[in-house]
Amino acid sequence: MSTHETASHEDAGVTKFGQRELGWLAAVTLVGIVAARFIDGSIPVLLAAVVAAMVPRKHGWDVRAPLAIITGLLAFFVIRAWPVSSEDIDAAATVAPESPHLLSWLIGLPIAGAVAILFLPRQSPHLLRGVTMCVMFATIALSIPLLNVTMGRGFHFNQDVPWLASLGIRYHVAIDGITLWLVMLTVFLQPVAAWVSFGSIQTRVKDWCFALLLLEGAMIGAFLSLDLFLFYVFWEVMLIPMYVMIGVWGGTNRIKSAIKFFLYTFFGSVLMLVAILYLAYTYARVSPGKLPSFDFFELSRLELPMHVQMWLFAAFALSFFIKVPMWPVHTWLPDAHTEAPTGGSIILAAVMLKMGTYGYLRFCMGLFPEASGSQAATLAGVAVLGGIVYGALCAWKQDDVKRLIAYSSVAHLGYVMLGIFAATPSSLEGAVLQMVNHGISTGALFLLFGVLYDRRHTRQAEDFGGLAKPMPVYATLFIVATLASIGLPATNGFIGEFMVITGTFVSNKLGHVNGIQAVGAAIGVILGALYMLSVVQKMFFGPITKKENEHLEDINGREMIAVAPLILMIFIIGLFPNIFLSRMKGAVARVEESFSSRLEANAAPVYYTGPIRLLPRASDTTPLPADLGGVADAVIDHGASK
């Protein structure tokens, strides 16, 4: 047998071996997780850990042990997070303790870690990386108690204390079933992005670690803030580390892309700040004590004339649409993703873009329900045509793989915004779940393509071809992430898109075009399969057309450890979505009922025209602190009034 034939035979054996072992890992892990519902939880956890430790055999225990730990922990998460009965919910609600300082620790620990990084020697990159990972893992550990509390309609772990009392600014943080999964997504993905970036970021490691930790603290703070001034502070702080990530460690056109990203986002932020200040000033004019307030629940009591609402809504919405991004303010995103390092692209796509979708759901619909409802049908059309369809067509025509994934984000986030605009319980739950799904699947795609870019230093799809032969395990993982991105059943992308489309079809907020918009969203699923499967065919199958690709190293141990939790989560969410939906259901119902009741009270075409007045405080908000006279405040349950 010739040397060439021997090598080909070995390659075929490696391909078969890698695919077989990955198949056994998936099958046995899923059987173990399902069995956990009926038998002692320790057995499937141990089984999943043992299987993970056996894959791949060519690596030592420095790879097998982390894979075993990751798989075991995720299996344990499924067991502990399994939905419980209503009786168990009532029992848990009476005994589960809630620390009023836990959320502050979640925000403060990464920021304190970033400050600590500044005092460590720049000449010790291993120490810097180690401290960064320890802080991120400690943040994950701090977030675990959030999963032990049964999330209903209300908010939990509330902390509301004066900050700048003379200006009505308070430090108010709390969490509900919507922000729970966004916070968990942040703490879950940050160490993944950091771990994979440590293989490619070799210069200015101290600055990189500082930026990672500061960004994590700011993103968590933005999700948890219920004081609009505090939210704005974290919103702006996020810009700084991401701007530095793109501008310092990015590609050839990094400066242009970083400036474009900053200017777009900052422009929207300034408009939002003006609107926030107007709301606080208006509240001071109409409140009995003549005190300003930036508290979300207090400002949501303002009943504003429609023409005032529209201006304020436009300022908030534009800021959030830029961050999503939605057409036509989306052009900064492909440039930012193309030039950003792999770790930066993962964080930007997986978490930062959700600030726009979450911000619209929480603040635009909560503060300006009539304005949001009046524009829902038009904005849903923009989400379908300018987001889902346009994003998919742009992705289809891209030769640059990173730009293709970036435009796919425009399309996928179009589903999220469509679900929010439709404002049915099903579409809102699907939108929140799709925020998490997009973070997992698109984060995995950016991570995996970063692996290939580190080897070939090209982003053009035509420079690859036949990569399944030299990189069989890598090809398998990329195809799994691709199938999740296009929404294949049993993967995480399917259930979110399905709920959004069905919720849109039955929505009464979109007028007579709801059916057309649901059909447009369904067409987007087909287009998504078209462009993603086309690039997979071009990159991984057929003959090897470039000599540089003949002997590429398959995914190594460090890279496999980074991508393993994302691949496992693709199947966990796809097969057990009710773990996530059950915890957000109450919060979504609260938002939908409050939104619908305001629309019914001021139905189109006759909207409220003034004067500005203060509505009673809803019963399912966080308690009003004693220093603001909470016990004397009038209460009405907007959900019940529906």
Coordinates of C-alpha atoms in Angstrom, one line a residue, residues 70-363:
I70 CA -19.0 20.3 31.5
T71 CA -21.2 17.4 30.5
G72 CA -21.9 16.3 34.0
L73 CA -22.8 19.9 35.1
L74 CA -25.1 20.5 32.2
A75 CA -26.9 17.1 32.9
F76 CA -27.2 18.1 36.5
F77 CA -28.6 21.5 35.4
V78 CA -31.4 19.7 33.4
I79 CA -32.2 17.5 36.4
R80 CA -32.4 20.4 38.9
A81 CA -34.2 22.8 36.5
W82 CA -36.9 20.3 35.4
P83 CA -40.3 22.0 35.7
V84 CA -42.2 21.2 38.9
S85 CA -45.9 21.0 39.8
S86 CA -47.9 23.9 41.0
E87 CA -47.8 22.5 44.6
D88 CA -44.0 22.3 44.5
I89 CA -44.0 25.9 43.2
D90 CA -46.1 27.1 46.2
A91 CA -43.8 25.2 48.6
A92 CA -40.6 26.6 47.0
A93 CA -42.0 30.1 47.1
T94 CA -42.5 30.0 50.9
V95 CA -39.0 28.6 51.8
A96 CA -36.6 29.9 49.1
P97 CA -34.5 32.7 50.6
E98 CA -33.7 35.7 48.5
S99 CA -30.6 37.7 49.4
P100 CA -31.1 41.5 48.7
H101 CA -27.4 41.8 47.9
L102 CA -27.0 38.8 45.5
L103 CA -27.6 40.9 42.3
S104 CA -25.1 43.5 43.5
W105 CA -22.5 40.8 43.9
L106 CA -23.2 39.5 40.4
I107 CA -22.7 43.0 39.0
G108 CA -19.8 44.0 41.2
L109 CA -17.7 40.9 41.1
P110 CA -16.7 41.2 37.4
I111 CA -16.1 44.9 37.8
A112 CA -14.0 44.4 40.9
G113 CA -12.1 41.7 39.0
A114 CA -11.4 44.2 36.2
V115 CA -10.1 46.7 38.7
A116 CA -7.9 44.0 40.3
I117 CA -6.5 43.1 36.8
L118 CA -5.1 46.7 36.7
F119 CA -2.8 45.9 39.7
L120 CA -1.4 42.7 38.2
P121 CA 1.9 42.7 36.3
R122 CA 1.6 43.0 32.6
Q123 CA 4.5 40.6 32.1
S124 CA 2.5 37.6 33.7
P125 CA -0.1 36.7 31.0
H126 CA -0.8 33.3 32.6
L127 CA -1.6 35.0 35.9
L128 CA -3.9 37.5 34.1
R129 CA -5.7 34.8 32.3
G130 CA -6.1 32.6 35.4
V131 CA -7.5 35.5 37.5
T132 CA -9.9 36.4 34.7
M133 CA -11.2 32.8 34.4
C134 CA -11.5 32.5 38.2
V135 CA -13.6 35.7 38.5
M136 CA -15.9 34.5 35.7
F137 CA -16.4 31.0 37.2
A138 CA -17.0 32.7 40.6
T139 CA -19.7 34.8 38.9
I140 CA -21.3 31.6 37.5
A141 CA -21.3 30.2 41.0
L142 CA -23.0 33.3 42.4
S143 CA -25.7 33.0 39.7
I144 CA -26.8 29.5 40.7
P145 CA -29.1 30.7 43.5
L146 CA -31.1 32.5 40.8
L147 CA -32.2 29.1 39.5
N148 CA -33.3 27.9 42.9
V149 CA -36.1 30.5 43.1
T150 CA -39.4 29.8 41.4
M151 CA -40.0 32.7 39.0
G152 CA -43.6 33.7 38.9
R153 CA -45.2 37.0 37.7
G154 CA -43.1 39.2 40.0
F155 CA -39.6 40.3 40.5
H156 CA -37.0 38.7 42.9
F157 CA -33.8 39.6 44.7
N158 CA -35.0 43.2 44.8
Q159 CA -32.6 45.9 46.1
D160 CA -33.7 49.5 46.0
V161 CA -31.7 52.1 47.9
P162 CA -31.0 55.8 47.4
W163 CA -28.0 56.7 45.3
L164 CA -28.3 60.4 44.3
A165 CA -31.4 61.1 46.4
S166 CA -31.6 64.8 45.6
L167 CA -32.0 64.0 41.9
G168 CA -34.4 61.1 42.5
I169 CA -31.8 58.5 41.3
R170 CA -31.7 55.2 43.1
Y171 CA -29.8 52.0 42.9
H172 CA -32.6 49.6 41.9
V173 CA -31.9 46.1 40.7
A174 CA -34.2 43.1 40.5
I175 CA -34.7 40.0 38.3
D176 CA -37.7 38.3 36.8
G177 CA -38.3 35.3 34.5
I178 CA -37.4 37.3 31.4
T179 CA -34.0 38.7 32.6
L180 CA -33.2 35.4 34.4
W181 CA -32.2 33.7 31.2
L182 CA -30.4 36.7 29.7
V183 CA -28.3 37.0 32.8
M184 CA -27.6 33.3 32.8
L185 CA -26.7 33.5 29.1
T186 CA -24.2 36.3 29.9
V187 CA -22.4 34.5 32.7
F188 CA -22.4 31.2 30.7
L189 CA -20.9 32.7 27.5
Q190 CA -18.3 35.1 29.0
P191 CA -15.9 32.3 30.1
V192 CA -16.4 30.5 26.8
A193 CA -15.5 33.7 24.8
A194 CA -12.5 34.4 27.2
W195 CA -11.2 30.8 26.9
V196 CA -11.3 30.7 23.2
S197 CA -9.8 34.2 22.9
F198 CA -6.8 33.3 25.0
G199 CA -5.5 31.1 22.1
S200 CA -5.4 33.9 19.6
I201 CA -4.9 37.1 21.8
Q202 CA -1.2 37.1 22.6
T203 CA -0.6 40.9 22.8
R204 CA -1.8 43.3 25.5
V205 CA -3.4 40.4 27.4
K206 CA -3.8 42.6 30.5
D207 CA -6.0 45.1 28.6
W208 CA -8.0 42.3 27.0
C209 CA -8.7 40.7 30.4
F210 CA -9.8 44.1 31.8
A211 CA -12.1 44.7 28.9
L212 CA -13.7 41.2 29.2
L213 CA -14.5 41.6 32.9
L214 CA -15.7 45.2 32.7
L215 CA -18.0 44.3 29.8
E216 CA -19.5 41.3 31.7
G217 CA -20.3 43.5 34.7
A218 CA -21.8 46.2 32.6
M219 CA -24.0 43.8 30.6
I220 CA -25.3 42.1 33.8
G221 CA -26.0 45.5 35.3
A222 CA -28.0 46.7 32.3
F223 CA -30.2 43.6 32.4
L224 CA -30.9 44.0 36.1
S225 CA -31.3 47.7 36.3
L226 CA -34.8 49.0 37.0
D227 CA -33.8 52.6 37.5
L228 CA -33.5 54.2 34.1
F229 CA -30.5 56.4 35.0
L230 CA -28.7 53.3 36.3
F231 CA -29.6 51.4 33.2
Y232 CA -28.2 54.3 31.1
V233 CA -24.9 54.2 33.0
F234 CA -24.4 50.5 32.3
W235 CA -25.7 50.9 28.7
E236 CA -22.9 53.5 28.1
V237 CA -20.2 51.6 30.0
M238 CA -20.7 48.6 27.7
L239 CA -19.6 50.7 24.7
I240 CA -16.1 51.3 26.0
P241 CA -14.7 47.8 26.3
M242 CA -16.3 46.6 23.0
Y243 CA -15.0 49.7 21.2
V244 CA -11.5 48.8 22.5
M245 CA -11.9 45.2 21.6
I246 CA -12.6 46.0 18.0
G247 CA -10.2 48.9 17.7
V248 CA -7.2 47.2 19.3
W249 CA -7.4 43.5 18.5
G250 CA -9.5 43.7 15.3
G251 CA -8.6 43.2 11.7
T252 CA -7.3 45.5 9.0
N253 CA -10.2 48.0 9.1
R254 CA -10.7 47.8 12.8
I255 CA -10.4 51.6 13.5
K256 CA -13.2 52.4 11.0
S257 CA -15.4 49.6 12.3
A258 CA -14.9 50.6 15.9
I259 CA -15.7 54.2 15.3
K260 CA -18.8 53.3 13.2
F261 CA -20.0 51.0 16.0
F262 CA -19.4 53.7 18.7
L263 CA -21.1 56.6 16.7
Y264 CA -24.2 54.6 15.8
T265 CA -24.7 53.4 19.3
F266 CA -23.8 56.6 21.0
F267 CA -26.2 58.6 18.8
G268 CA -29.1 56.5 19.9
S269 CA -28.0 56.6 23.5
V270 CA -28.1 60.4 23.6
L271 CA -31.7 60.5 22.3
M272 CA -32.7 58.0 24.9
L273 CA -31.0 60.1 27.6
V274 CA -33.0 63.1 26.6
A275 CA -36.2 61.1 26.8
I276 CA -35.3 59.7 30.2
L277 CA -34.7 63.2 31.6
Y278 CA -38.0 64.4 30.2
L279 CA -39.8 61.5 31.9
A280 CA -38.1 62.2 35.3
Y281 CA -39.0 65.9 35.0
T282 CA -42.6 65.2 34.1
Y283 CA -42.9 62.8 37.0
A284 CA -41.7 65.5 39.4
R285 CA -44.4 67.8 38.0
V286 CA -47.3 65.5 38.5
S287 CA -46.3 63.5 41.6
P288 CA -47.7 64.5 45.0
G289 CA -44.3 65.1 46.5
K290 CA -42.9 67.0 43.5
L291 CA -39.9 64.6 43.6
P292 CA -38.2 63.4 40.3
S293 CA -37.9 59.7 39.8
F294 CA -36.0 57.4 37.3
D295 CA -37.6 54.3 38.6
F296 CA -39.1 52.1 35.9
F297 CA -42.3 51.2 37.8
E298 CA -42.9 54.8 38.9
L299 CA -42.4 56.2 35.3
S300 CA -44.6 53.5 33.9
R301 CA -47.5 55.0 35.9
L302 CA -47.3 58.2 33.8
E303 CA -50.2 58.4 31.4
L304 CA -49.0 60.6 28.6
P305 CA -50.9 62.1 25.7
M306 CA -50.3 60.2 22.5
H307 CA -48.3 62.9 20.7
V308 CA -45.9 63.1 23.7
Q309 CA -45.7 59.3 23.8
M310 CA -44.7 59.1 20.2
W311 CA -41.7 61.4 20.5
L312 CA -40.5 59.7 23.6
F313 CA -41.1 56.2 22.1
A314 CA -39.2 57.2 19.0
A315 CA -36.1 58.2 21.1
F316 CA -36.1 55.0 23.0
A317 CA -37.0 52.8 20.1
L318 CA -34.3 54.2 17.8
S319 CA -31.6 53.5 20.5
F320 CA -32.8 49.9 20.8
F321 CA -33.2 49.4 17.1
I322 CA -29.6 50.4 16.5
K323 CA -28.4 48.0 19.1
V324 CA -30.5 45.0 17.8
P325 CA -29.8 46.1 14.9
M326 CA -32.9 46.6 12.7
W327 CA -33.0 47.8 9.1
P328 CA -32.0 50.5 8.1
V329 CA -29.7 51.2 11.1
H330 CA -28.0 47.8 10.9
T331 CA -25.0 48.6 8.7
W332 CA -22.5 48.9 11.6
L333 CA -23.0 45.2 12.5
P334 CA -21.4 43.4 9.6
D335 CA -18.3 45.7 9.8
A336 CA -18.0 45.2 13.5
H337 CA -18.3 41.5 13.3
T338 CA -15.9 41.2 10.4
E339 CA -13.1 43.1 12.1
A340 CA -13.7 42.0 15.7
P341 CA -11.6 39.2 17.2
T342 CA -13.4 35.9 17.7
G343 CA -14.0 36.5 21.4
G344 CA -15.4 40.0 20.7
S345 CA -17.7 38.6 18.0
I346 CA -19.1 35.9 20.3
I347 CA -19.9 38.5 23.0
L348 CA -21.3 41.0 20.6
A349 CA -23.6 38.6 18.8
A350 CA -24.6 36.4 21.8
V351 CA -25.2 39.1 24.5
M352 CA -24.8 42.7 23.4
L353 CA -27.3 42.6 20.6
K354 CA -29.9 41.3 23.1
M355 CA -29.7 44.7 24.9
G356 CA -31.8 46.1 22.0
T357 CA -34.4 43.4 22.0
Y358 CA -34.7 43.3 25.8
G359 CA -34.7 47.1 26.0
Y360 CA -37.7 47.4 23.6
L361 CA -39.6 44.7 25.4
R362 CA -39.0 46.2 28.9
F363 CA -39.0 49.9 28.4

